[in-house]
């Protein structure tokens, strides 16, 4: 069985799904099922009875094999993220926390200093810390050193659908990392998810690519297939590249020649 | 009567109100929510006994969709 580990917990699905931006809670729940995801992200918000989508804990927990990973979205400092993480753990009963600290709504780039500090504190408190970071190999290594369960570098800006713009840096992070590398943010198409998996990522996290698709449930299944294909390709080993053509058919002994 | 801040808004309550009384006001009965009073988490087993004080800052939170 091809599994990867986050802390002590093994996962066989390498697709992690976000639950934001869906047109309805029922479409989101169907997409989660179609994706085969075992880990899904949720956000912590003030309870509001006018928002029908609030309190996703019950419906998500009812899906077999699902573990919740709350995020700290909304936090702009380490202190706020730590506070949100403690409350989220109370509610989820899950040790997973996606540390997400982006102070600027224009680009939503993660703050490396606050993210590092929050991750360090939360790892010490026993959380399985999954920090959302820029594709920075040095920061990734520092986060591994303080006990994070994974690192989640971005492919491109959150919700932008710009794909794997950081591929070169992701390659370095994957080569250097002793913990699972999960590409989070920016993916638009299943082919990009497959490409990330072919590079050797442990998993990918998508949300907008599914939620904003024409048919989110169908797209969730498409991503599931792509992630499996990409992982198999990584396992199988891609062929070497060559600058010149290398014939696949014999170039000699053709009919009518004298050779 | 006492006045607290409930999810950022002023809320007037009878004296001797407890955390559980807030769920009716918010429509959060039976929901999976976290309760934070003055930065301290109030666990489910203490919500029927935790008396609210004038000026308390109360946050009631739940999981919503997010990536």
Coordinates of C-alpha atoms in Angstrom, one line a residue:
Chain A
X1 CA 0.0 0.0 0.0
X2 CA 1.4 3.3 -1.1
X3 CA 0.9 5.6 1.9
X4 CA 2.6 8.7 3.3
X5 CA 2.8 9.8 6.9
X6 CA 1.9 13.1 8.6
X7 CA 3.2 12.6 12.1
X8 CA 2.0 9.1 13.2
X9 CA -1.0 9.1 10.8
X10 CA -0.8 7.3 7.5
X11 CA -2.8 8.5 4.4
X12 CA -3.4 6.7 1.2
X13 CA -5.1 9.5 -0.6
X14 CA -2.6 12.1 -1.8
X15 CA -5.3 14.7 -2.6
X16 CA -6.2 17.1 0.1
X17 CA -9.4 19.2 -0.5
X18 CA -10.3 22.6 0.8
X19 CA -14.0 23.3 1.5
X20 CA -14.2 27.1 0.7
X21 CA -16.0 28.9 -2.1
X22 CA -18.4 26.1 -3.0
X23 CA -21.8 27.1 -4.2
X24 CA -23.5 25.1 -1.5
X25 CA -22.6 22.8 1.4
X26 CA -24.2 19.9 -0.4
X27 CA -22.0 20.4 -3.6
X28 CA -19.0 20.6 -1.3
X29 CA -19.8 17.4 0.5
X30 CA -20.3 15.6 -2.8
X31 CA -17.0 16.9 -4.1
X32 CA -15.2 15.7 -1.0
X33 CA -16.7 12.2 -1.5
X34 CA -15.8 12.2 -5.2
X35 CA -12.2 13.4 -4.5
X36 CA -11.5 10.4 -2.2
X37 CA -9.7 12.9 0.1
X38 CA -8.9 11.7 3.6
X39 CA -7.8 15.2 4.8
X40 CA -10.0 18.3 4.3
X41 CA -9.4 21.8 5.4
X42 CA -11.9 24.0 7.2
X43 CA -11.8 27.6 8.5
X44 CA -12.7 28.9 12.0
X45 CA -15.3 31.7 11.9
X46 CA -17.8 33.4 14.3
X47 CA -21.0 31.4 14.3
X48 CA -23.6 33.1 12.2
X49 CA -27.1 31.6 11.9
X50 CA -27.7 33.4 8.7
X51 CA -25.0 31.5 7.0
X52 CA -26.3 28.0 6.2
X53 CA -22.8 26.7 5.5
X54 CA -21.7 27.3 9.0
X55 CA -20.9 24.4 11.3
X56 CA -19.5 22.0 8.7
X57 CA -18.1 19.8 11.5
X58 CA -21.1 17.5 11.7
X59 CA -21.6 16.9 7.9
X60 CA -17.9 16.5 7.2
X61 CA -17.3 14.2 10.2
X62 CA -20.1 12.0 8.9
X63 CA -18.1 11.1 5.8
X64 CA -16.2 7.9 6.4
X65 CA -12.4 8.2 6.8
X66 CA -12.3 12.0 6.9
X67 CA -9.8 13.9 9.1
X68 CA -10.3 17.6 9.5
X69 CA -7.4 20.1 9.2
X70 CA -8.5 23.5 10.4
X71 CA -6.6 26.5 9.1
X72 CA -5.6 29.7 10.8
X73 CA -6.8 31.9 7.9
X74 CA -7.7 35.4 9.1
X75 CA -4.6 35.5 11.4
X76 CA -2.0 38.1 10.5
X77 CA 0.4 37.4 13.4
X78 CA 1.9 34.3 15.0
X79 CA 0.0 35.1 18.2
X80 CA -3.4 35.2 16.4
X81 CA -2.6 31.9 14.6
X82 CA -1.6 30.2 17.8
X83 CA -4.8 31.3 19.5
X84 CA -6.9 30.2 16.5
X85 CA -5.1 26.8 16.4
X86 CA -5.9 26.1 20.1
X87 CA -9.6 26.9 19.6
X88 CA -9.7 24.9 16.4
X89 CA -8.3 21.9 18.1
X90 CA -10.9 22.1 20.8
X91 CA -13.6 22.0 18.1
X92 CA -12.1 19.5 15.7
X93 CA -10.5 17.0 18.1
X94 CA -7.8 16.8 15.4
X95 CA -4.1 17.5 16.0
X96 CA -3.8 18.9 12.4
X97 CA -3.4 22.6 11.9
X98 CA -2.7 24.4 8.7
X99 CA -0.7 27.5 9.7
X100 CA -1.8 30.2 7.2
X101 CA -0.7 33.7 8.0
X102 CA -1.1 36.2 5.1
X103 CA -1.4 39.8 6.2
X104 CA -1.9 41.3 2.7
X105 CA -5.2 40.5 1.0
X106 CA -3.9 41.8 -2.4
X107 CA -1.5 38.8 -2.9
X108 CA -2.2 36.6 0.2
X109 CA 1.5 35.7 0.3
X110 CA 2.4 33.9 3.6
X111 CA 4.4 35.9 6.2
X112 CA 7.5 33.7 6.7
X113 CA 8.5 35.1 10.0
X114 CA 5.1 34.9 11.7
X115 CA 4.5 31.5 10.1
X116 CA 7.8 30.2 11.4
X117 CA 7.1 31.4 14.9
X118 CA 3.6 30.1 15.1
X119 CA 4.7 26.7 13.7
X120 CA 7.5 26.4 16.3
X121 CA 5.1 27.1 19.2
X122 CA 2.4 24.8 17.9
X123 CA 4.7 21.9 17.1
X124 CA 6.0 22.1 20.7
X125 CA 2.3 21.9 21.9
X126 CA 1.9 18.6 20.0
X127 CA 0.0 19.9 16.9
X128 CA 0.7 18.2 13.6
X129 CA 1.7 21.5 11.9
X130 CA 1.2 22.0 8.2
X131 CA 2.6 25.4 7.3
X132 CA 1.5 27.2 4.1
X133 CA 4.7 28.9 2.8
X134 CA 6.2 30.5 -0.2
X135 CA 8.4 28.1 -2.2
X136 CA 11.5 28.9 -0.1
X137 CA 13.9 25.9 0.4
X138 CA 15.6 27.6 3.3
X139 CA 12.4 28.3 5.2
X140 CA 11.1 24.8 4.4
X141 CA 14.2 23.3 6.1
X142 CA 13.9 25.6 9.1
X143 CA 10.3 24.5 9.5
X144 CA 11.3 20.8 9.3
X145 CA 13.9 21.5 12.1
X146 CA 11.2 22.8 14.5
X147 CA 9.1 19.7 14.1
X148 CA 6.5 20.5 11.4
X149 CA 4.6 17.4 10.0
X150 CA 4.9 18.7 6.5
X151 CA 5.6 21.9 4.5
X152 CA 3.1 23.2 2.1
X153 CA 4.7 25.5 -0.5
X154 CA 2.6 27.4 -2.9
X155 CA 2.5 26.7 -6.7
X156 CA 1.2 30.2 -7.3
X157 CA -1.0 32.8 -5.5
X158 CA -4.1 31.5 -3.6
X159 CA -7.0 31.1 -5.9
X160 CA -5.1 32.5 -8.9
X161 CA -5.1 29.3 -11.0
X162 CA -1.6 30.2 -12.3
X163 CA -0.3 26.7 -11.8
X164 CA 3.2 25.6 -10.9
X165 CA 5.0 28.9 -11.3
X166 CA 7.4 27.9 -8.5
X167 CA 8.4 24.5 -10.1
X168 CA 12.2 25.1 -9.8
X169 CA 12.1 26.0 -6.1
X170 CA 9.6 23.1 -5.4
X171 CA 12.1 20.8 -7.0
X172 CA 14.8 21.9 -4.5
X173 CA 12.4 21.7 -1.6
X174 CA 11.4 18.1 -2.5
X175 CA 15.0 17.0 -2.9
X176 CA 16.1 18.5 0.4
X177 CA 13.1 17.7 2.6
X178 CA 12.9 15.0 5.1
X179 CA 9.2 15.6 5.7
X180 CA 6.3 15.4 3.1
X181 CA 6.1 18.3 0.7
X182 CA 2.5 19.2 -0.3
X183 CA 1.9 21.7 -3.0
X184 CA -0.8 24.1 -1.8
X185 CA -2.4 26.9 -3.7
X186 CA -2.5 28.1 -7.3
X187 CA -3.3 24.8 -9.1
X188 CA -6.0 25.1 -11.8
X189 CA -6.0 21.8 -13.7
X190 CA -5.6 18.1 -13.0
X191 CA -2.5 18.0 -15.3
X192 CA -0.8 20.5 -12.9
X193 CA -1.6 18.2 -10.0
X194 CA -0.2 15.3 -11.9
X195 CA 3.0 17.3 -12.7
X196 CA 3.5 18.1 -9.0
X197 CA 3.1 14.5 -8.1
X198 CA 5.6 13.4 -10.9
X199 CA 8.1 15.8 -9.3
X200 CA 7.8 13.8 -6.1
X201 CA 5.4 15.8 -4.0
X202 CA 3.8 13.7 -1.3
X203 CA 0.4 15.2 -1.9
X204 CA -1.4 18.3 -3.4
X205 CA -4.0 20.5 -1.8
X206 CA -6.6 22.1 -4.0
X207 CA -9.7 24.1 -3.3
X208 CA -10.6 26.8 -5.9
X209 CA -9.7 24.5 -8.8
X210 CA -12.5 22.2 -7.7
X211 CA -15.0 24.7 -6.1
X212 CA -14.9 27.2 -9.0
X213 CA -15.0 24.5 -11.7
X214 CA -18.0 24.2 -14.1
X215 CA -18.9 20.9 -12.4
X216 CA -17.1 20.7 -9.0
X217 CA -18.0 17.1 -8.3
X218 CA -16.7 15.9 -11.7
X219 CA -13.5 18.0 -11.3
X220 CA -12.9 16.5 -7.8
X221 CA -12.9 13.1 -9.5
X222 CA -10.6 14.4 -12.2
X223 CA -8.1 15.6 -9.7
X224 CA -8.3 12.3 -7.8
X225 CA -7.3 10.4 -11.0
X226 CA -4.6 12.9 -11.9
X227 CA -3.0 12.6 -8.5
X228 CA -2.9 8.8 -8.7
X229 CA -1.5 9.0 -12.3
X230 CA 1.2 11.5 -11.2
X231 CA 2.2 9.4 -8.2
X232 CA 2.4 6.2 -10.3
X233 CA 4.6 8.0 -12.8
X234 CA 6.9 9.3 -10.1
X235 CA 7.2 5.7 -8.8
X236 CA 7.8 4.2 -12.2
X237 CA 10.5 6.8 -13.0
X238 CA 10.3 9.1 -16.0
X239 CA 12.5 8.3 -19.0
X240 CA 15.7 10.3 -19.5
X241 CA 15.5 13.5 -21.6
X242 CA 17.6 14.0 -24.7
X243 CA 18.3 17.1 -26.7
X244 CA 18.2 15.1 -29.9
X245 CA 15.7 12.6 -31.3
X246 CA 16.2 9.0 -30.3
X247 CA 14.4 6.6 -32.7
X248 CA 11.8 4.2 -31.4
X249 CA 11.6 2.3 -34.7
X250 CA 14.5 0.6 -36.4
X251 CA 16.2 2.9 -38.9
X252 CA 17.8 0.1 -40.9
X253 CA 16.6 -2.9 -42.9
X254 CA 13.7 -1.0 -44.5
X255 CA 12.2 -2.7 -47.5
X256 CA 13.9 -1.8 -50.8
X257 CA 17.2 -0.7 -49.3
X258 CA 20.5 -2.4 -49.9
X259 CA 21.9 -2.1 -46.4
Chain B
X1 CA -29.1 43.1 33.7
X2 CA -25.6 42.7 32.3
X3 CA -24.1 43.7 29.0
X4 CA -21.5 41.5 27.2
X5 CA -19.8 41.5 23.8
X6 CA -21.1 38.5 21.9
X7 CA -19.2 37.9 18.6
X8 CA -18.3 41.6 18.6
X9 CA -21.8 43.0 19.3
X10 CA -23.3 44.3 22.5
X11 CA -25.7 41.8 24.1
X12 CA -27.9 42.5 27.1
X13 CA -28.6 39.5 29.4
X14 CA -30.4 38.8 32.7
X15 CA -28.2 38.5 35.7
X16 CA -26.9 35.0 36.4
X17 CA -27.0 34.1 32.7
X18 CA -24.7 31.2 31.7
X19 CA -22.9 30.3 28.5
X20 CA -25.6 27.9 27.4
X21 CA -28.1 30.7 27.4
X22 CA -26.2 32.3 24.5
X23 CA -26.9 29.4 22.1
X24 CA -30.6 30.3 22.0
X25 CA -29.8 33.9 21.2
X26 CA -27.5 32.9 18.4
X27 CA -29.5 29.9 17.1
X28 CA -26.5 27.7 17.8
X29 CA -28.3 25.0 19.8
X30 CA -27.0 21.6 18.9
X31 CA -24.3 23.0 16.8
X32 CA -20.6 22.2 17.1
X33 CA -19.2 25.4 18.4
X34 CA -16.2 26.6 20.4
X35 CA -16.8 29.1 23.2
X36 CA -14.2 31.6 24.2
X37 CA -14.8 33.9 27.2
X38 CA -12.2 36.6 27.7
X39 CA -9.6 34.6 25.7
X40 CA -10.3 31.4 27.7
X41 CA -11.9 28.4 26.1
X42 CA -15.0 27.2 28.0
X43 CA -15.4 23.4 27.5
X44 CA -18.8 21.8 26.8
X45 CA -19.1 20.3 30.3
X46 CA -18.7 23.8 31.9
X47 CA -21.1 25.7 29.7
X48 CA -24.2 25.2 31.8
X49 CA -22.4 26.4 34.9
X50 CA -20.2 29.2 33.6
X51 CA -21.8 32.4 34.8
X52 CA -21.3 35.4 32.5
X53 CA -20.2 38.7 34.0
X54 CA -20.9 42.3 32.9
X55 CA -18.3 43.3 30.3
X56 CA -17.3 39.7 29.3
X57 CA -16.0 39.3 25.7
X58 CA -17.5 36.2 24.3
X59 CA -16.7 34.5 21.0
X60 CA -18.8 31.6 19.7
X61 CA -17.0 30.0 16.7
X62 CA -17.7 27.2 14.3
X63 CA -16.1 25.6 11.2
X64 CA -16.9 27.2 7.9
X65 CA -15.6 26.4 4.4
X66 CA -12.0 27.2 3.9
X67 CA -9.0 26.2 1.9

